[in-house]
Amino acid sequence: DAGVIQSPRHEVTEMGQEVTLRCKPISGHNSLFWYRQTMMRGLELLIYFNNNVPIDDSGMPEDRFSAKMPNASFSTLKIQPSEPRDSAVYFCASSPRTRMDEQFFGPGTRLTVL
Amino acid sequence: AQTVTQSQPEMSVQEAETVTLSCTYDTSESNYYLFWYKQPPSRQMILVIRQEAYKQQNATENRFSVNFQKAAKSFSLKISDSQLGDTAMYFCAFGGGATNKLIFGTGTLLAVQP
């Protein structure tokens, strides 16, 4: 299995631009999580989906952030417009139906907003 | 609400020695899971070990073992025969309750010295 796939691995953009991060979960997993990691705030859960449906988006910092999961094999996290304080590493993770508590992480996307 | 506390921001150990990382948590749940994740410089989040709260036996994975004290809400990680490749940030995490969200501690940076 290829594991959780994220793209791009690195993204550098300018303030005000739209940023889209992509995630492909492990095949057969039915839960998907988006996290943000910064030095100041550590690892924060932004949103998670069960069976493609958003369950909890209470961690999404503001309306500039949105996430979608159009099918079981793809999810996006969009920031529009981006700001320098959005600079962080964004992780996607997935978990299987049989062990919903066990999350497998992707390699992360390092986002830098100038 | 659940909380996870890692009181050791940094630790150092000599190669081949044993080191113990501390983690405490707070919850009113009776069924839950605890995890240790490793994040090496590559920033990939890797699941090290998993413990179900209903199991009294401490989990072990090769050189990694836990000391789970449910009454004290303590979940420490012991690394035996430390290797240079164990150098990483280690995160303790709590999962359980009505959702499959994970709550992460702030991490302990472990340096294995040659």
Short mmCIF file of C-alpha atoms in Angstrom, two decimals:
data_model
loop_
_atom_site.label_atom_id
_atom_site.label_comp_id
_atom_site.label_asym_id
_atom_site.label_seq_id
_atom_site.Cartn_x
_atom_site.Cartn_y
_atom_site.Cartn_z
CA ASP A 1 0.00 0.00 0.00
CA ALA A 2 1.34 3.45 -0.87
CA GLY A 3 0.12 5.00 2.36
CA VAL A 4 -1.52 8.40 2.59
CA ILE A 5 -0.44 10.61 -0.29
CA GLN A 6 -0.28 14.37 -0.05
CA SER A 7 0.55 16.97 -2.66
CA PRO A 8 2.32 19.21 -3.01
CA ARG A 9 5.08 18.44 -0.49
CA HIS A 10 6.13 22.07 -0.42
CA GLU A 11 4.21 25.18 -1.36
CA VAL A 12 5.44 28.75 -1.35
CA THR A 13 2.94 31.44 -2.17
CA GLU A 14 2.30 35.10 -1.64
CA MET A 15 -0.18 36.59 0.75
CA GLY A 16 -3.63 36.82 -0.77
CA GLN A 17 -3.23 33.87 -3.11
CA GLU A 18 -5.42 30.79 -3.04
CA VAL A 19 -3.78 27.58 -1.85
CA THR A 20 -5.12 24.07 -2.39
CA LEU A 21 -3.67 21.08 -0.58
CA ARG A 22 -4.55 17.56 -1.71
CA CYS A 23 -4.80 14.22 0.01
CA LYS A 24 -5.40 10.66 -1.09
CA PRO A 25 -6.20 8.40 1.88
CA ILE A 26 -5.26 4.76 2.15
CA SER A 27 -7.62 2.65 0.07
CA GLY A 28 -10.43 1.24 2.18
CA HIS A 29 -10.07 3.75 4.98
CA ASN A 30 -13.30 5.58 5.72
CA SER A 31 -12.12 8.40 7.99
CA LEU A 32 -9.94 11.30 6.92
CA PHE A 33 -8.36 14.01 9.07
CA TRP A 34 -6.66 17.31 8.32
CA TYR A 35 -4.13 18.64 10.86
CA ARG A 36 -1.98 21.71 11.07
CA GLN A 37 1.37 21.74 12.89
CA THR A 38 3.18 24.87 14.04
CA MET A 39 5.83 25.52 16.64
CA MET A 40 3.50 27.76 18.61
CA ARG A 41 0.34 25.65 18.60
CA GLY A 42 1.63 22.12 18.05
CA LEU A 43 -0.56 19.64 16.20
CA GLU A 44 -4.13 20.83 15.75
CA LEU A 45 -7.04 18.94 14.20
CA LEU A 46 -8.75 21.16 11.64
CA ILE A 47 -11.52 18.92 10.33
CA TYR A 48 -12.36 15.28 9.87
CA PHE A 49 -14.63 13.26 7.62
CA ASN A 50 -16.36 9.91 8.05
CA ASN A 51 -17.54 8.27 4.84
CA ASN A 52 -16.86 11.50 2.94
CA VAL A 53 -19.10 13.54 5.27
CA PRO A 54 -17.59 16.32 7.42
CA ILE A 55 -18.17 15.41 11.06
CA ASP A 56 -16.32 18.05 13.01
CA ASP A 57 -14.90 21.27 11.56
CA SER A 58 -14.59 23.10 14.86
CA GLY A 59 -10.84 23.31 14.42
CA MET A 60 -11.01 25.24 11.16
CA PRO A 61 -9.53 28.60 12.13
CA GLU A 62 -11.75 30.85 10.04
CA ASP A 63 -13.85 31.13 6.93
CA ARG A 64 -10.77 31.42 4.76
CA PHE A 65 -10.31 27.68 5.28
CA SER A 66 -12.51 25.10 3.58
CA ALA A 67 -12.25 21.35 3.06
CA LYS A 68 -14.01 18.94 0.77
CA MET A 69 -14.09 15.22 0.24
CA PRO A 70 -15.91 14.55 -3.03
CA ASN A 71 -15.21 10.82 -2.93
CA ALA A 72 -13.56 8.18 -0.78
CA SER A 73 -10.18 8.58 -2.40
CA PHE A 74 -9.65 12.33 -2.48
CA SER A 75 -9.83 15.37 -0.24
CA THR A 76 -8.76 19.00 -0.52
CA LEU A 77 -8.01 21.73 1.98
CA LYS A 78 -8.26 25.21 0.54
CA ILE A 79 -7.11 28.51 1.99
CA GLN A 80 -8.40 31.63 0.30
CA PRO A 81 -6.97 34.19 0.69
CA SER A 82 -3.80 32.95 2.33
CA GLU A 83 -1.99 34.92 5.02
CA PRO A 84 1.56 34.63 6.45
CA ARG A 85 0.17 33.21 9.71
CA ASP A 86 -1.11 30.21 7.75
CA SER A 87 2.47 29.08 7.25
CA ALA A 88 2.69 25.60 8.77
CA VAL A 89 2.95 21.93 7.96
CA TYR A 90 -0.43 20.47 7.02
CA PHE A 91 -0.96 16.76 7.54
CA CYS A 92 -3.63 14.48 6.22
CA ALA A 93 -4.36 11.20 8.01
CA SER A 94 -6.77 8.34 7.46
CA SER A 95 -8.10 5.50 9.56
CA PRO A 96 -9.85 2.23 8.78
CA ARG A 97 -13.40 1.34 9.71
CA THR A 98 -12.25 -1.56 11.86
CA ARG A 99 -9.75 0.48 13.87
CA MET A 100 -11.16 3.97 13.66
CA ASP A 101 -8.92 5.23 16.40
CA GLU A 102 -5.69 4.36 14.62
CA GLN A 103 -4.62 7.09 12.24
CA PHE A 104 -2.03 6.82 9.51
CA PHE A 105 -0.40 10.06 8.50
CA GLY A 106 0.75 11.36 5.16
CA PRO A 107 4.14 13.05 4.73
CA GLY A 108 2.68 16.53 5.14
CA THR A 109 2.72 19.69 3.05
CA ARG A 110 4.98 22.49 4.18
CA LEU A 111 3.22 25.76 3.34
CA THR A 112 5.02 29.08 3.37
CA VAL A 113 3.02 32.23 2.79
CA LEU A 114 5.18 35.26 2.12
CA ALA B 1 -12.74 17.63 27.61
CA GLN B 2 -9.72 15.41 27.24
CA THR B 3 -6.23 16.78 27.72
CA VAL B 4 -2.81 15.27 27.17
CA THR B 5 0.27 16.59 28.94
CA GLN B 6 3.90 15.90 28.13
CA SER B 7 6.01 17.65 30.74
CA GLN B 8 9.42 16.98 29.19
CA PRO B 9 10.04 19.30 26.23
CA GLU B 10 13.47 17.78 25.55
CA MET B 11 15.43 14.73 26.61
CA SER B 12 18.79 13.25 25.79
CA VAL B 13 20.07 9.69 26.06
CA GLN B 14 23.25 7.86 25.17
CA GLU B 15 23.14 5.25 22.46
CA ALA B 16 22.29 1.77 23.84
CA GLU B 17 20.84 3.25 27.02
CA THR B 18 17.20 3.20 28.13
CA VAL B 19 15.01 6.27 28.29
CA THR B 20 11.46 6.88 29.50
CA LEU B 21 9.19 9.59 28.16
CA SER B 22 6.30 10.75 30.33
CA CYS B 23 2.68 11.41 29.43
CA THR B 24 -0.36 12.10 31.54
CA TYR B 25 -3.91 12.60 30.40
CA ASP B 26 -7.27 13.58 31.75
CA THR B 27 -10.59 12.11 30.70
CA SER B 28 -13.94 11.00 32.03
CA GLU B 29 -14.25 8.30 29.37
CA SER B 30 -14.02 4.65 30.33
CA ASN B 31 -13.16 3.27 26.90
CA TYR B 32 -10.30 4.92 25.10
CA TYR B 33 -6.99 4.37 23.38
CA LEU B 34 -3.56 5.83 23.89
CA PHE B 35 -0.80 6.18 21.35
CA TRP B 36 2.79 7.20 20.95
CA TYR B 37 3.75 8.72 17.62
CA LYS B 38 7.28 9.44 16.46
CA GLN B 39 8.16 12.36 14.20
CA PRO B 40 11.76 12.21 12.93
CA PRO B 41 13.42 15.12 11.10
CA SER B 42 11.72 13.93 7.92
CA ARG B 43 8.52 15.13 9.74
CA GLN B 44 6.63 11.93 8.88
CA MET B 45 4.30 10.96 11.76
CA ILE B 46 4.87 7.30 12.57
CA LEU B 47 2.75 5.24 14.95
CA VAL B 48 5.05 3.63 17.49
CA ILE B 49 2.72 1.85 19.89
CA ARG B 50 -0.95 1.60 20.82
CA GLN B 51 -2.66 0.74 24.10
CA GLU B 52 -6.33 -0.04 24.70
CA ALA B 53 -7.52 1.25 28.07
CA TYR B 54 -9.46 -1.90 28.84
CA LYS B 55 -6.30 -4.02 28.62
CA GLN B 56 -4.26 -4.28 31.78
CA GLN B 57 -1.25 -5.70 30.01
CA ASN B 58 1.23 -3.10 28.84
CA ALA B 59 1.79 -2.96 25.10
CA THR B 60 5.21 -3.72 23.66
CA GLU B 61 6.69 -3.35 20.18
CA ASN B 62 10.24 -4.61 19.99
CA ARG B 63 12.39 -2.06 21.88
CA PHE B 64 9.39 0.10 22.71
CA SER B 65 7.11 -0.55 25.66
CA VAL B 66 4.63 1.42 27.71
CA ASN B 67 3.84 1.70 31.39
CA PHE B 68 0.09 2.27 31.48
CA GLN B 69 -1.25 3.29 34.87
CA LYS B 70 -4.97 3.79 34.34
CA ALA B 71 -5.82 5.00 37.83
CA ALA B 72 -3.04 7.56 37.72
CA LYS B 73 -3.87 8.42 34.07
CA SER B 74 -0.27 7.96 33.14
CA PHE B 75 1.10 6.50 29.91
CA SER B 76 4.89 6.53 29.66
CA LEU B 77 7.02 5.22 26.80
CA LYS B 78 10.19 3.27 27.45
CA ILE B 79 12.77 2.93 24.70
CA SER B 80 15.37 0.25 25.36
CA ASP B 81 18.75 0.00 23.66
CA SER B 82 18.35 3.48 22.17
CA GLN B 83 19.56 3.90 18.60
CA LEU B 84 20.58 7.00 16.70
CA GLY B 85 17.52 6.53 14.50
CA ASP B 86 15.30 7.01 17.54
CA THR B 87 16.17 10.70 17.51
CA ALA B 88 12.81 12.38 16.93
CA MET B 89 9.92 14.27 18.44
CA TYR B 90 7.60 11.91 20.31
CA PHE B 91 3.93 12.70 20.71
CA CYS B 92 1.53 11.08 23.13
CA ALA B 93 -2.08 10.97 21.90
CA PHE B 94 -5.50 10.13 23.33
CA GLY B 95 -8.38 8.71 21.30
CA GLY B 96 -11.83 7.74 22.40
CA GLY B 97 -15.29 8.87 23.30
CA ALA B 98 -18.02 9.48 20.78
CA THR B 99 -15.66 10.40 18.00
CA ASN B 100 -12.43 9.05 16.58
CA LYS B 101 -10.55 12.29 17.08
CA LEU B 102 -7.06 12.19 18.52
CA ILE B 103 -5.85 14.68 21.11
CA PHE B 104 -2.08 15.18 20.97
CA GLY B 105 0.37 16.33 23.60
CA THR B 106 2.94 19.01 22.89
CA GLY B 107 5.69 16.49 22.25
CA THR B 108 9.08 15.54 23.69
CA LEU B 109 12.17 16.04 21.57
CA LEU B 110 14.48 13.07 22.13
CA ALA B 111 18.12 13.23 21.10
CA VAL B 112 20.13 10.01 21.06
CA GLN B 113 23.81 10.79 21.47
CA PRO B 114 26.55 8.55 20.00
#
